[in-house]
Structure formats: structure tokens, C-alpha cells
Coordinates of C-alpha atoms in Angstrom, one line a residue:
X1 CA 109.5 4.3 96.0
X2 CA 106.0 3.5 97.0
X3 CA 104.1 1.2 99.3
X4 CA 101.8 -1.5 98.1
X5 CA 99.4 -3.9 99.8
X6 CA 96.9 -6.6 98.9
X7 CA 94.5 -8.6 101.1
X8 CA 92.0 -11.4 100.5
X9 CA 89.8 -13.0 103.1
X10 CA 89.2 -16.7 103.2
X11 CA 85.5 -16.9 103.3
X12 CA 84.6 -14.4 100.6
X13 CA 81.8 -13.0 102.7
X14 CA 80.8 -9.4 102.2
X15 CA 82.7 -7.8 105.1
X16 CA 85.1 -5.1 104.1
X17 CA 88.8 -5.5 103.8
X18 CA 89.2 -1.8 103.4
X19 CA 89.5 -1.2 107.2
X20 CA 92.4 -3.5 107.4
X21 CA 94.1 -2.1 104.3
X22 CA 93.6 1.4 105.7
X23 CA 95.3 0.4 109.0
X24 CA 98.1 -1.2 107.1
X25 CA 98.6 2.0 105.1
X26 CA 99.6 3.8 108.3
X27 CA 102.3 1.2 108.9
X28 CA 103.8 1.9 105.4
X29 CA 103.1 5.7 105.4
X30 CA 106.8 6.4 105.4
X31 CA 107.0 4.8 101.9
X32 CA 104.7 7.4 100.3
X33 CA 103.2 10.7 101.5
X34 CA 102.1 12.1 98.1
X35 CA 99.0 10.1 97.5
X36 CA 97.0 7.1 98.8
X37 CA 94.4 4.8 97.5
X38 CA 92.4 1.6 98.1
X39 CA 90.3 -0.5 95.7
X40 CA 88.2 -3.4 96.7
X41 CA 86.1 -6.1 95.0
X42 CA 82.7 -7.2 96.2
X43 CA 80.1 -9.6 95.0
X44 CA 79.5 -9.8 91.2
X45 CA 83.1 -8.7 90.7
X46 CA 82.3 -5.0 91.2
X47 CA 85.1 -2.7 92.1
X48 CA 85.0 0.2 94.6
X49 CA 87.7 2.8 94.9
X50 CA 88.9 5.8 96.9
X51 CA 92.2 7.5 96.1
X52 CA 93.7 11.0 95.9
X53 CA 96.6 13.2 96.7
X54 CA 97.6 13.5 100.4
X55 CA 98.4 11.4 103.4
X56 CA 96.2 8.3 104.1
X57 CA 94.3 10.0 106.9
X58 CA 93.4 12.9 104.6
X59 CA 92.3 10.8 101.7
X60 CA 90.2 8.4 103.8
X61 CA 89.1 11.1 106.3
X62 CA 90.5 9.2 109.2
X63 CA 88.9 6.0 108.1
X64 CA 85.4 7.4 107.5
X65 CA 85.5 6.7 103.8
X66 CA 86.3 3.0 104.1
X67 CA 82.6 2.2 104.8
X68 CA 82.1 2.9 101.1
X69 CA 84.6 0.2 100.1
X70 CA 82.8 -3.2 100.6
X71 CA 84.4 -6.4 99.5
X72 CA 86.3 -9.5 100.5
X73 CA 89.5 -8.6 98.7
X74 CA 91.4 -5.4 97.9
X75 CA 94.7 -3.7 97.1
X76 CA 96.2 -0.4 98.3
X77 CA 98.9 2.0 97.4
X78 CA 101.0 4.9 98.8
X79 CA 102.8 7.1 96.3
X80 CA 106.1 8.8 96.6
X81 CA 106.9 11.0 93.6
X82 CA 108.8 9.1 90.9
X83 CA 108.9 9.8 87.1
X84 CA 105.8 11.6 86.0
X85 CA 103.6 14.3 87.4
X86 CA 101.9 14.4 90.8
X87 CA 98.4 14.9 89.4
X88 CA 95.4 13.5 91.4
X89 CA 94.7 11.2 88.4
X90 CA 98.0 9.4 89.0
X91 CA 97.1 8.3 92.5
X92 CA 96.9 4.5 92.5
X93 CA 95.5 1.9 92.2
X94 CA 95.0 2.1 88.4
X95 CA 92.1 0.4 86.6
X96 CA 91.3 -1.0 83.2
X97 CA 88.0 -2.6 82.3
X98 CA 89.4 -4.8 79.5
X99 CA 90.1 -7.6 79.7
X100 CA 88.2 -9.0 82.7
X101 CA 88.6 -5.9 84.8
X102 CA 92.0 -5.3 86.4
X103 CA 93.0 -3.1 89.3
X104 CA 96.8 -2.5 89.7
X105 CA 99.3 -1.1 92.2
X106 CA 102.9 -0.6 91.3
X107 CA 106.1 0.2 93.1
X108 CA 109.1 0.9 90.9
X109 CA 110.0 2.4 87.5
X110 CA 110.2 1.2 83.9
X111 CA 113.2 2.5 82.1
X112 CA 111.8 1.5 78.7
X113 CA 108.5 3.3 79.3
X114 CA 108.7 5.4 76.1
X115 CA 109.1 2.5 73.8
X116 CA 106.3 0.6 75.6
X117 CA 103.9 3.5 75.3
X118 CA 104.6 3.9 71.6
X119 CA 103.9 0.1 71.1
X120 CA 100.7 0.3 73.1
X121 CA 99.5 3.1 70.9
X122 CA 100.6 1.9 67.5
X123 CA 100.1 -1.9 67.8
X124 CA 97.7 -2.6 70.7
X125 CA 95.7 0.6 70.3
X126 CA 95.5 1.1 74.1
X127 CA 95.2 4.7 75.3
X128 CA 97.5 5.9 78.2
X129 CA 95.9 8.8 79.9
X130 CA 98.6 9.8 82.4
X131 CA 102.4 10.3 82.6
X132 CA 102.8 7.4 85.0
X133 CA 104.7 4.3 83.9
X134 CA 102.6 2.4 86.3
X135 CA 99.6 2.9 83.9
X136 CA 101.8 1.7 81.1
X137 CA 102.8 -1.5 82.9
X138 CA 99.1 -2.2 83.7
X139 CA 98.2 -1.9 80.0
X140 CA 101.1 -4.1 79.0
X141 CA 99.8 -6.8 81.3
X142 CA 96.2 -6.2 80.1
X143 CA 97.4 -6.4 76.5
X144 CA 99.1 -9.8 77.1
X145 CA 96.2 -11.2 79.1
X146 CA 93.9 -10.2 76.3
X147 CA 95.8 -12.5 73.9
X148 CA 94.3 -15.5 75.7
X149 CA 91.0 -14.9 73.9
X150 CA 89.1 -16.7 76.6
X151 CA 85.8 -15.7 78.1
X152 CA 87.3 -16.6 81.5
X153 CA 90.9 -17.0 82.5
X154 CA 92.7 -19.4 84.9
X155 CA 96.0 -19.3 86.7
X156 CA 97.9 -20.7 83.7
X157 CA 96.6 -17.9 81.4
X158 CA 97.6 -15.3 84.0
X159 CA 101.1 -16.7 84.5
X160 CA 101.7 -17.0 80.7
X161 CA 100.6 -13.3 80.3
X162 CA 103.0 -12.3 83.0
X163 CA 105.8 -14.2 81.4
X164 CA 105.2 -12.3 78.1
X165 CA 105.0 -9.0 80.0
X166 CA 108.4 -9.6 81.6
X167 CA 109.9 -10.0 78.2
X168 CA 108.8 -6.5 77.2
X169 CA 109.4 -4.6 80.4
X170 CA 112.8 -3.4 81.8
X171 CA 113.3 -1.9 85.2
X172 CA 112.6 -2.6 88.8
X173 CA 109.1 -3.3 90.2
X174 CA 106.9 -5.0 92.8
X175 CA 103.2 -5.1 91.9
X176 CA 99.9 -6.2 93.3
X177 CA 96.8 -6.6 91.1
X178 CA 93.2 -7.7 91.4
X179 CA 91.2 -9.5 88.8
X180 CA 87.5 -8.8 89.1
X181 CA 85.8 -11.8 90.9
X182 CA 88.9 -14.0 90.4
X183 CA 91.5 -13.1 93.0
X184 CA 94.8 -11.3 93.8
X185 CA 98.1 -11.4 91.9
X186 CA 101.6 -10.4 93.1
X187 CA 104.8 -10.3 91.3
X188 CA 108.4 -8.9 91.4
X189 CA 111.0 -7.9 88.9
X190 CA 113.7 -10.5 87.8
X191 CA 116.4 -8.7 89.7
X192 CA 114.6 -8.4 93.1
X193 CA 115.1 -4.7 93.2
X194 CA 111.9 -3.7 94.8
X195 CA 110.6 -5.7 97.9
X196 CA 107.4 -7.7 98.2
X197 CA 106.4 -10.2 101.0
X198 CA 103.4 -12.5 101.5
X199 CA 102.0 -14.0 104.7
X200 CA 98.9 -15.8 106.1
X201 CA 96.7 -16.0 109.2
X202 CA 93.8 -18.2 110.2
X203 CA 90.5 -16.7 109.1
X204 CA 88.7 -14.8 111.8
X205 CA 85.3 -15.6 110.2
X206 CA 85.4 -19.2 109.3
X207 CA 87.8 -21.9 107.9
X208 CA 90.8 -21.3 105.8
X209 CA 93.4 -18.6 105.7
X210 CA 93.5 -14.9 104.9
X211 CA 96.4 -13.8 102.8
X212 CA 98.2 -10.5 102.6
X213 CA 101.0 -9.0 100.5
X214 CA 103.0 -5.9 101.3
X215 CA 106.2 -3.9 100.6
X216 CA 107.4 -4.5 104.1
X217 CA 107.0 -7.3 106.6
X218 CA 105.9 -4.9 109.4
X219 CA 102.5 -4.4 107.8
X220 CA 101.9 -8.2 107.9
X221 CA 103.3 -8.7 111.4
X222 CA 101.2 -5.9 113.0
X223 CA 98.0 -7.3 111.3
X224 CA 98.9 -10.7 112.9
X225 CA 100.0 -12.5 109.7
X226 CA 102.7 -15.1 110.0
X227 CA 104.7 -17.4 107.8
X228 CA 106.0 -14.3 106.1
X229 CA 108.1 -15.0 103.0
X230 CA 109.6 -13.0 100.2
X231 CA 108.2 -13.2 96.7
X232 CA 111.4 -14.0 94.8
X233 CA 112.9 -12.3 91.7
X234 CA 110.9 -13.2 88.6
X235 CA 108.3 -15.0 90.7
X236 CA 104.5 -14.4 90.7
X237 CA 101.8 -15.6 93.0
X238 CA 98.0 -15.9 92.4
X239 CA 95.6 -16.1 95.3
X240 CA 92.2 -17.2 93.8
X241 CA 89.0 -16.4 95.6
X242 CA 88.5 -19.1 98.3
X243 CA 91.8 -20.9 97.3
X244 CA 95.4 -21.2 98.3
X245 CA 98.3 -19.3 96.8
X246 CA 99.8 -20.6 93.6
X247 CA 103.4 -19.7 93.0
X248 CA 105.3 -19.8 89.7
X249 CA 108.6 -18.6 88.3
X250 CA 107.2 -16.5 85.4
X251 CA 110.7 -15.3 84.4
X252 CA 114.1 -16.6 85.2
X253 CA 115.8 -14.7 88.1
X254 CA 118.6 -12.7 86.5
X255 CA 120.1 -11.7 89.9
X256 CA 119.0 -11.2 93.4
X257 CA 120.0 -7.6 93.9
X258 CA 117.6 -5.7 96.2
X259 CA 118.0 -1.9 96.3
X260 CA 120.4 -1.2 99.2
X261 CA 118.7 2.2 99.7
X262 CA 115.8 0.3 101.3
X263 CA 118.2 -0.7 104.1
X264 CA 120.0 2.6 104.3
X265 CA 117.0 4.9 104.4
X266 CA 113.5 3.9 103.3
X267 CA 112.4 0.8 105.2
X268 CA 111.3 0.8 108.8
X269 CA 113.9 -0.5 111.3
X270 CA 111.4 -3.2 112.5
X271 CA 111.0 -4.6 109.0
X272 CA 112.8 -7.6 107.4
X273 CA 113.9 -6.9 103.8
X274 CA 114.8 -10.0 101.8
X275 CA 115.7 -11.9 104.9
X276 CA 117.9 -9.0 106.3
X277 CA 116.9 -7.2 109.5
X278 CA 116.9 -3.4 108.7
X279 CA 117.8 -2.7 112.4
X280 CA 120.8 -5.0 112.4
X281 CA 122.0 -3.7 108.9
X282 CA 122.0 -0.2 110.3
X283 CA 124.0 -1.3 113.3
X284 CA 126.6 -2.9 111.0
X285 CA 126.6 0.3 108.9
X286 CA 127.5 2.2 112.1
X287 CA 130.4 -0.1 112.9
X288 CA 131.8 0.3 109.3
X289 CA 131.3 4.0 109.4
X290 CA 133.1 4.3 112.7
X291 CA 136.1 2.5 111.2
X292 CA 136.0 4.9 108.2
X293 CA 135.8 7.9 110.5
X294 CA 139.0 6.7 112.3
X295 CA 140.7 6.5 108.9
X296 CA 139.6 10.0 107.8
X297 CA 140.2 12.0 111.0
X298 CA 143.5 12.6 112.7
X299 CA 144.0 11.5 116.3
X300 CA 143.7 15.1 117.4
X301 CA 140.4 15.6 115.6
X302 CA 139.0 12.4 117.0
X303 CA 140.0 13.4 120.5
X304 CA 138.3 16.7 120.3
X305 CA 134.9 15.3 119.5
X306 CA 132.6 15.7 122.5
X307 CA 129.5 14.0 121.3
X308 CA 127.9 11.9 118.5
X309 CA 124.5 13.3 117.5
X310 CA 122.2 11.6 115.0
X311 CA 120.0 13.4 112.5
X312 CA 116.7 11.7 113.5
X313 CA 115.3 9.2 112.9
X314 CA 116.7 6.8 110.3
X315 CA 120.3 7.4 111.4
X316 CA 119.7 6.8 115.1
X317 CA 120.6 3.2 115.1
X318 CA 123.9 3.7 113.1
X319 CA 124.8 6.7 115.2
X320 CA 124.6 4.8 118.4
X321 CA 127.0 2.2 117.1
X322 CA 129.3 4.9 115.8
X323 CA 129.4 6.4 119.3
X324 CA 130.1 3.0 120.9
X325 CA 132.9 2.2 118.5
X326 CA 134.5 5.6 118.9
X327 CA 133.9 5.5 122.7
X328 CA 132.1 8.9 122.6
X329 CA 128.9 10.0 124.3
X330 CA 125.8 9.6 122.2
X331 CA 123.4 12.5 122.5
X332 CA 119.9 13.2 121.1
X333 CA 120.6 16.8 120.0
X334 CA 117.7 17.3 117.7
X335 CA 114.0 17.1 118.4
X336 CA 112.0 15.9 115.5
X337 CA 108.5 17.2 114.6
X338 CA 106.7 14.0 113.6
X339 CA 104.1 15.9 111.5
X340 CA 106.2 16.8 108.6
X341 CA 107.2 15.2 105.3
X342 CA 110.6 13.9 104.3
X343 CA 112.5 16.8 102.7
X344 CA 114.7 15.5 99.9
X345 CA 111.8 15.2 97.4
X346 CA 110.5 18.7 97.8
X347 CA 110.7 20.7 94.6
X348 CA 112.6 23.8 95.5
X349 CA 115.6 24.7 97.7
X350 CA 113.7 27.3 99.7
X351 CA 111.0 24.8 100.5
X352 CA 113.5 22.2 101.6
X353 CA 115.4 24.7 103.8
X354 CA 112.1 25.8 105.4
X355 CA 111.0 22.2 105.8
X356 CA 114.2 21.3 107.7
X357 CA 113.5 23.8 110.4
X358 CA 109.9 22.7 110.7
X359 CA 111.1 19.1 111.0
X360 CA 114.1 19.5 113.3
X361 CA 115.0 21.8 116.2
X362 CA 118.3 21.7 118.1
X363 CA 118.6 21.6 121.9
X364 CA 121.2 24.2 122.7
X365 CA 122.5 22.4 125.8
X366 CA 123.6 19.5 123.6
X367 CA 125.6 21.8 121.3
X368 CA 126.9 24.8 123.2
X369 CA 130.7 25.0 123.3
X370 CA 131.0 21.4 121.9
X371 CA 132.7 19.8 119.0
X372 CA 130.1 17.4 117.6
X373 CA 130.0 14.6 115.1
X374 CA 126.6 14.6 113.2
X375 CA 125.6 11.3 111.7
X376 CA 123.0 11.2 108.9
X377 CA 121.7 8.3 106.7
X378 CA 122.8 10.1 103.5
X379 CA 123.5 13.4 101.8
X380 CA 121.6 14.0 98.6
X381 CA 121.5 17.6 97.5
X382 CA 123.3 19.0 100.6
X383 CA 120.5 21.5 101.2
X384 CA 119.2 19.6 104.3
X385 CA 122.8 19.0 105.6
X386 CA 123.8 22.6 105.2
X387 CA 120.7 23.8 107.1
X388 CA 121.3 21.3 109.9
X389 CA 124.9 22.4 110.2
X390 CA 123.7 26.0 110.4
X391 CA 121.2 25.2 113.1
X392 CA 124.0 23.4 115.1
X393 CA 126.2 26.5 114.8
X394 CA 123.3 28.7 115.9
X395 CA 122.9 26.4 118.9
X396 CA 126.5 27.1 119.9
X397 CA 128.5 24.2 118.5
X398 CA 132.3 25.0 118.2
X399 CA 133.1 22.6 115.4
X400 CA 130.9 20.2 113.4
X401 CA 132.0 17.0 111.7
X402 CA 129.4 15.4 109.4
X403 CA 129.3 11.6 108.7
X404 CA 127.0 9.8 106.2
X405 CA 126.0 6.2 106.6
X406 CA 125.7 6.0 102.8
X407 CA 128.5 6.6 100.3
X408 CA 128.6 9.6 98.0
X409 CA 125.4 9.8 95.9
X410 CA 126.7 10.6 92.4
X411 CA 124.1 9.3 90.0
X412 CA 120.3 9.4 89.7
X413 CA 118.1 6.6 91.0
X414 CA 116.2 4.9 88.1
X415 CA 114.1 2.3 89.9
X416 CA 111.4 4.3 91.5
X417 CA 113.0 6.7 94.0
X418 CA 113.1 10.3 92.8
X419 CA 116.2 11.5 94.6
X420 CA 117.4 14.3 92.2
X421 CA 118.9 14.9 88.8
X422 CA 122.8 14.6 88.6
X423 CA 123.2 18.4 88.5
X424 CA 121.4 18.7 91.8
X425 CA 123.4 16.0 93.6
X426 CA 126.0 17.6 95.8
X427 CA 128.5 14.8 95.3
X428 CA 128.1 14.6 91.5
X429 CA 130.7 17.4 91.0
X430 CA 132.4 17.9 94.4
X431 CA 134.9 16.0 96.5
X432 CA 134.6 15.6 100.3
X433 CA 136.6 18.8 100.9
X434 CA 134.3 20.9 98.7
X435 CA 131.2 19.3 100.1
X436 CA 132.4 20.1 103.7
X437 CA 133.0 23.7 102.7
X438 CA 129.6 23.9 101.0
X439 CA 127.6 22.6 104.0
X440 CA 129.8 24.4 106.6
X441 CA 131.4 21.4 108.3
X442 CA 135.0 20.9 109.3
X443 CA 135.1 17.6 107.5
X444 CA 132.6 15.3 105.8
X445 CA 133.1 11.5 106.1
X446 CA 131.3 9.1 103.8
X447 CA 130.7 5.4 104.2
X448 CA 132.8 3.3 101.8
X449 CA 130.6 1.5 99.2
X450 CA 132.2 -1.9 99.7
X451 CA 131.8 -1.5 103.5
X452 CA 128.2 -0.7 103.0
X453 CA 127.6 -3.7 100.9
X454 CA 129.4 -6.0 103.3
X455 CA 127.6 -4.6 106.3
X456 CA 124.3 -5.7 104.8
X457 CA 125.5 -8.9 103.0
X458 CA 126.7 -10.5 106.2
X459 CA 123.1 -10.5 107.4
X460 CA 121.7 -12.1 104.3
X461 CA 120.5 -15.7 104.2
X462 CA 122.0 -16.0 100.8
X463 CA 125.8 -16.3 100.2
X464 CA 127.5 -13.7 98.1
X465 CA 124.6 -11.3 98.4
X466 CA 124.5 -8.5 95.7
X467 CA 122.7 -5.2 95.8
X468 CA 121.5 -2.5 93.4
X469 CA 123.9 0.4 94.1
X470 CA 123.8 2.4 90.9
X471 CA 123.2 5.7 92.7
X472 CA 126.7 5.4 94.3
X473 CA 128.7 4.3 91.3
X474 CA 126.6 4.5 88.1
X475 CA 126.6 0.8 87.6
X476 CA 123.0 -0.3 87.5
X477 CA 121.8 -3.9 87.5
X478 CA 119.7 -3.6 84.4
X479 CA 120.8 -2.4 81.0
X480 CA 120.2 1.3 80.5
X481 CA 120.2 3.3 77.3
X482 CA 122.4 6.4 77.4
X483 CA 119.6 8.8 76.4
X484 CA 117.4 7.6 79.2
X485 CA 119.0 9.9 81.7
X486 CA 118.3 13.0 79.6
X487 CA 114.7 11.8 79.3
X488 CA 114.5 11.2 83.0
X489 CA 115.7 14.7 83.7
X490 CA 113.0 16.2 81.5
X491 CA 110.3 14.1 83.2
X492 CA 111.5 15.2 86.6
X493 CA 111.7 18.8 85.4
X494 CA 108.1 18.6 84.2
X495 CA 107.0 17.1 87.5
X496 CA 108.9 19.7 89.5
X497 CA 107.6 22.5 87.4
X498 CA 104.0 21.9 88.4
X499 CA 104.9 21.9 92.1
X500 CA 107.1 25.0 91.8
X501 CA 104.3 27.0 90.0
X502 CA 101.9 26.0 92.8
X503 CA 104.4 27.0 95.5
X504 CA 105.1 30.3 93.7
X505 CA 101.4 31.1 93.6
X506 CA 100.9 30.3 97.2
X507 CA 103.9 32.5 98.1
X508 CA 102.2 35.4 96.2
X509 CA 99.0 34.9 98.0
X510 CA 100.7 34.8 101.4
X511 CA 102.8 37.9 100.5
X512 CA 106.3 36.6 100.8
X513 CA 107.2 35.8 97.1
X514 CA 110.6 36.8 95.8
X515 CA 111.1 38.2 92.2
X516 CA 111.6 34.7 90.7
X517 CA 108.4 33.5 92.3
X518 CA 106.4 36.5 91.2
X519 CA 107.6 35.9 87.6
X520 CA 106.8 32.2 87.8
X521 CA 103.4 32.9 89.4
X522 CA 102.5 35.4 86.7
X523 CA 104.0 33.7 83.6
X524 CA 104.3 30.1 84.5
X525 CA 107.5 28.0 84.2
X526 CA 109.5 26.1 81.6
X527 CA 111.9 23.2 81.8
X528 CA 115.4 23.7 80.4
X529 CA 117.2 21.0 78.4
X530 CA 119.1 19.9 81.6
X531 CA 115.8 19.6 83.6
X532 CA 116.0 22.9 85.5
X533 CA 112.8 24.8 86.2
X534 CA 112.9 28.5 85.4
X535 CA 110.3 31.2 85.0
X536 CA 108.8 31.2 81.6
X537 CA 109.9 33.9 79.1
X538 CA 107.5 36.7 78.4
X539 CA 108.3 36.3 74.7
X540 CA 105.3 34.7 73.0
X541 CA 103.8 33.8 76.4
X542 CA 100.4 34.7 77.5
X543 CA 100.0 36.9 80.6
X544 CA 98.4 35.5 83.7
X545 CA 96.3 37.5 86.0
X546 CA 96.3 36.9 89.7
X547 CA 93.2 37.2 91.8
X548 CA 94.9 37.5 95.1
X549 CA 91.9 38.1 97.3
X550 CA 90.5 34.7 96.4
X551 CA 93.8 33.0 95.7
X552 CA 92.4 31.8 92.3
X553 CA 94.3 31.9 89.0
X554 CA 92.4 33.0 86.0
X555 CA 94.5 31.2 83.4
X556 CA 96.2 27.9 83.7
X557 CA 99.9 27.1 83.0
X558 CA 100.3 26.3 79.3
X559 CA 96.7 25.3 79.0
X560 CA 97.1 22.5 81.6
X561 CA 94.3 22.0 84.2
X562 CA 95.1 22.7 87.8
X563 CA 93.8 19.3 88.9
X564 CA 93.2 16.2 86.8
X565 CA 90.8 13.7 88.2
X566 CA 90.7 10.0 87.7
X567 CA 88.5 8.9 84.8
X568 CA 89.0 5.1 84.7
X569 CA 86.8 4.2 87.6
X570 CA 84.4 6.3 89.6
X571 CA 86.4 7.6 92.5
X572 CA 84.5 9.4 95.3
X573 CA 87.9 10.5 96.7
X574 CA 88.0 13.0 93.8
X575 CA 85.0 14.8 95.4
X576 CA 85.6 14.1 99.1
X577 CA 86.7 17.7 99.9
X578 CA 84.2 19.6 97.8

């Protein structure tokens, strides 16, 4: 899951859109904390770009770098890890110079990326320089647009190229793109899995309207855009320089099935996703969860619960409704540190456990000598939940019941959210009793899948609303080849490997590495057939030397560079900290 933005000013004067895009990135920072980037287009069709790993305020030095991004239109991106590595070169937007100069931001995942990459190589002779399927999709679009053979393109050429691209790509996506000197493009997959909205406002510098696209409505609302509408499944929009948006259905909508995980966890509560209020959806989830809790707990167990406590912050809304429906006190028992990352995407168990304690701290007075019902948005690996239960016990709780607003997560997410591999998912091979024992709770109660769907569907403006719910049941809205999951595990393992090596090296430098980390720091790591990351074998491997005093490593893992910079377009973000 990532955050994408696009903005074009009405007048086309040379004042920067970068400041506004930078502000909007903060409104979507929850959608991606791994990397950030902005690309703008100025007079003569010249692109300017700044991107890199880190939070938006780090990459742009609290806005100081936006002065170097002139232009009347631009796009922006926030990355959460998906399939691929986390190299600096994979920060978006991506760029290709041919044809016409295209900058591209992508939220989602292609499940036929391997086949597309081979085709680009063997037939189109287009080079893919990263492991990101976002770069693949950009090159598929560029390949189709190149078939026009025109010196200059118009909206029909672009729509036709998109239609051909849709016939080749399989997966879930929402994308924004910028054609040098021409305008902005936005489009969405034919299932409506990933969200994208568009809105307008009167120009502050002349006549006409400014136009903005974003992953969530809150970014538009806070920048004073109105008339906010969803880009529909299979629909594309072109906003030419100095013109009005042109909408076209470039591919027939197959279904309208937004990813329900947006409503459960990712989206801000003040956003509207496909016409559904995230806040109201979470209230309905709480009502349905309360009914499920009544079914799963005995009257005696229900009566002994002293308080309902949310795991902040996503579950707060649902937990309040649970407390109201159960007629129990609602207590804010955990204090959240707002300066930490979301934990489920961290590469190692030790890192996730440590991150939980940095992120949350219990207030003893809310737990001491009480039986509490903890409510969280979901349970992924169980590492976070187990650490939370442990902290509640340390704070003096007598008994702990644990309720999840989401059903059991039993399958991988394949449309752009890197939850975990099946072997890492706690519910993939355990029932509720085993899960409760594993995390240390008296009982674990999960939301029923049908209840979750109905809680959200009742708020949809469309009758018989469907959702993408493959993570809960293994039934995905797109066709998926059986060998794709093995391939996905290997990709995730490769990505996780790089982070675990870096973490192991840091642990050695700081003096708290365990035996596994010492071996991984010295010898590197390898990915097993099922995607697990383990220390590399000494057999046939080259020794590494550690220069602890300087924290520098004299040899790189398997010949890979420590940091790969972007080569497609000059990016001063690559050098901002040097």
C-alpha cells in the first residue's frame, strides 16, 4: 500500500506545486513511511525530482528542498514496502524519457510482473533496472504509447495506450502519471481494488480550476478541493495543461471490489473511500464485533470484564462501539508514541517486539487488578498482540481477552500490502484456542467475515457492494496462478534479507547482537525456498570483515551495493545528506 498524489494548476504559471504536494504528503504519511518523492514539470517540459528513503520531512528536509522543484504540475508518492527491495532507487516517482517523457507513481501490485518483464526484455527491448513492478507497469504503458508513432500525442492516443496496457496487466493498481509539457493522467484497475479520487478548486492565481488526485479524500479536503469524486474501476482521466479533465472508460469494469483492508486499517478515519465513510465503517465493525463477542464468551466471562481498552489508534472507533454495545466502561489504557512506524512490516521479530514497546506504553491504573477486553484492528503475525498482552500483564491485569475487528488473516495480500508470508501469519495454521495460548490471552475473538463485509456494505452508495477479501479466505478477485505465491515468498524474502542484514550489522556496532545476528553480519544471509531469511552458510561463502569503530563494512552482501541510487533522472535527493 502506498500513497499517490497529482496536482496541476490552472494558469500554468511558473509557481511551484511542490509546496502543496509536500503538504499533502503529510496528510497521507500513514500510507507510506519507507520512502517519499515529488516530481514536477516546468516550462519547456523539463522535469525536476527529489525522492529517497525515509519519511517526507526527512527526504524534503522539512520542506527546504521544495524550492528546487519548480513547475505548474507535479506528482508525488509515499512508499510502503510491497514486492521488491527497499533500495533508494525504488523510491517513486519513476521516469522514462521515451516516448515523450513520462513520470509515474503507482500504488498496488502486478501479479503477472514476471511475464511482463520477460516480454519487455525480449520483444520491446526495454530495460528494467529495479525489482519494482511499478517500473514494469510504467514501461508497459510507455511501450504501448510508443506504438502511436506520433511526434506529439493527444488524449485519444493516451486512452488507447492505456486500454492496451490494461489487456496486458493483471493485479490491483491506482496510478498517477505526468507527460512532459502535456498534463496529468490518473487511472485505476478494473476491479477498483486500490483507491483514487479527484477534486477541483478555483484557481488562486487567475481563472479556471486547479485539479488534484489522491489516494484518499482527506488530502483534497484539507487543501480546499471540493467536488471530490472517485475515479471508477477501469476508468482513466487526463487533465491537459490549461484544460478540463477528460474521463474515459479505458477498460470495462469487471467488478467494483475495493480492498476492505483500507477500511479496517489503512485509511484515515476522516477519509471517504469509494463513497464509504471510514469512521462510520469502523463504528459498524464495532457493533458487529460486539455481537460476535457475546456469542463467543459465556455470560460469566462477559460479566467479569471490567473495561474495554483499544490498541491505539485505528481500533479506537470500533472499541468505543464495542464498549457501548456491551455496556462496559471504555478506557484509554495505552499511551501511543506518535513518532514511531507501524510495526507489522518490520523485517524481524525482535525488531517488531522492540517497536511495540517504543510505540505503546500501558497506564497501570487502567489495568491493575482488572479483567480487560483489548480491541485491535487486526492480528497479523501475533508478535505485536503477544507483546501487548505481556505489557498488560506487567501493568497488573488479572485476565485479558483479545478481540480483532478483522477476521482471521490466513492468506497473503497480493495487491500491494506486504503483510507477511503464509508461514508467518499466526492464523494460517492455528485456531482461536491456539492463538489465544500463543499470545497469552484468555480468549481471542475474531470478527466474522460476512459481518465485516456487511458492516461496510451498508454504508456504500452502491447496492450489493463487494470487496476484495482474499487475505481472509484465499478467494481473490483477480485470477492468480498457483506458483505466484511461491514467487511472492521469494521476493519478500529477498526484500527482508537486505533489511535483516542491515539490522544485524547495526546490532553488532551497538554491542547487543545475538549469535544469529553475528553470523548474519559477518557472512550475510540467504533466503530459503519458503522465503525464510537465515544466516548464510560458511561453505563456499566469502568472509566479511567488520570495522566496528567506524561502523563500515568492507565487503558487501553477495556483491550487492549497500545503496543503489536512481539513475533515470537526476535526483538531488540522492545527495541531500552527503
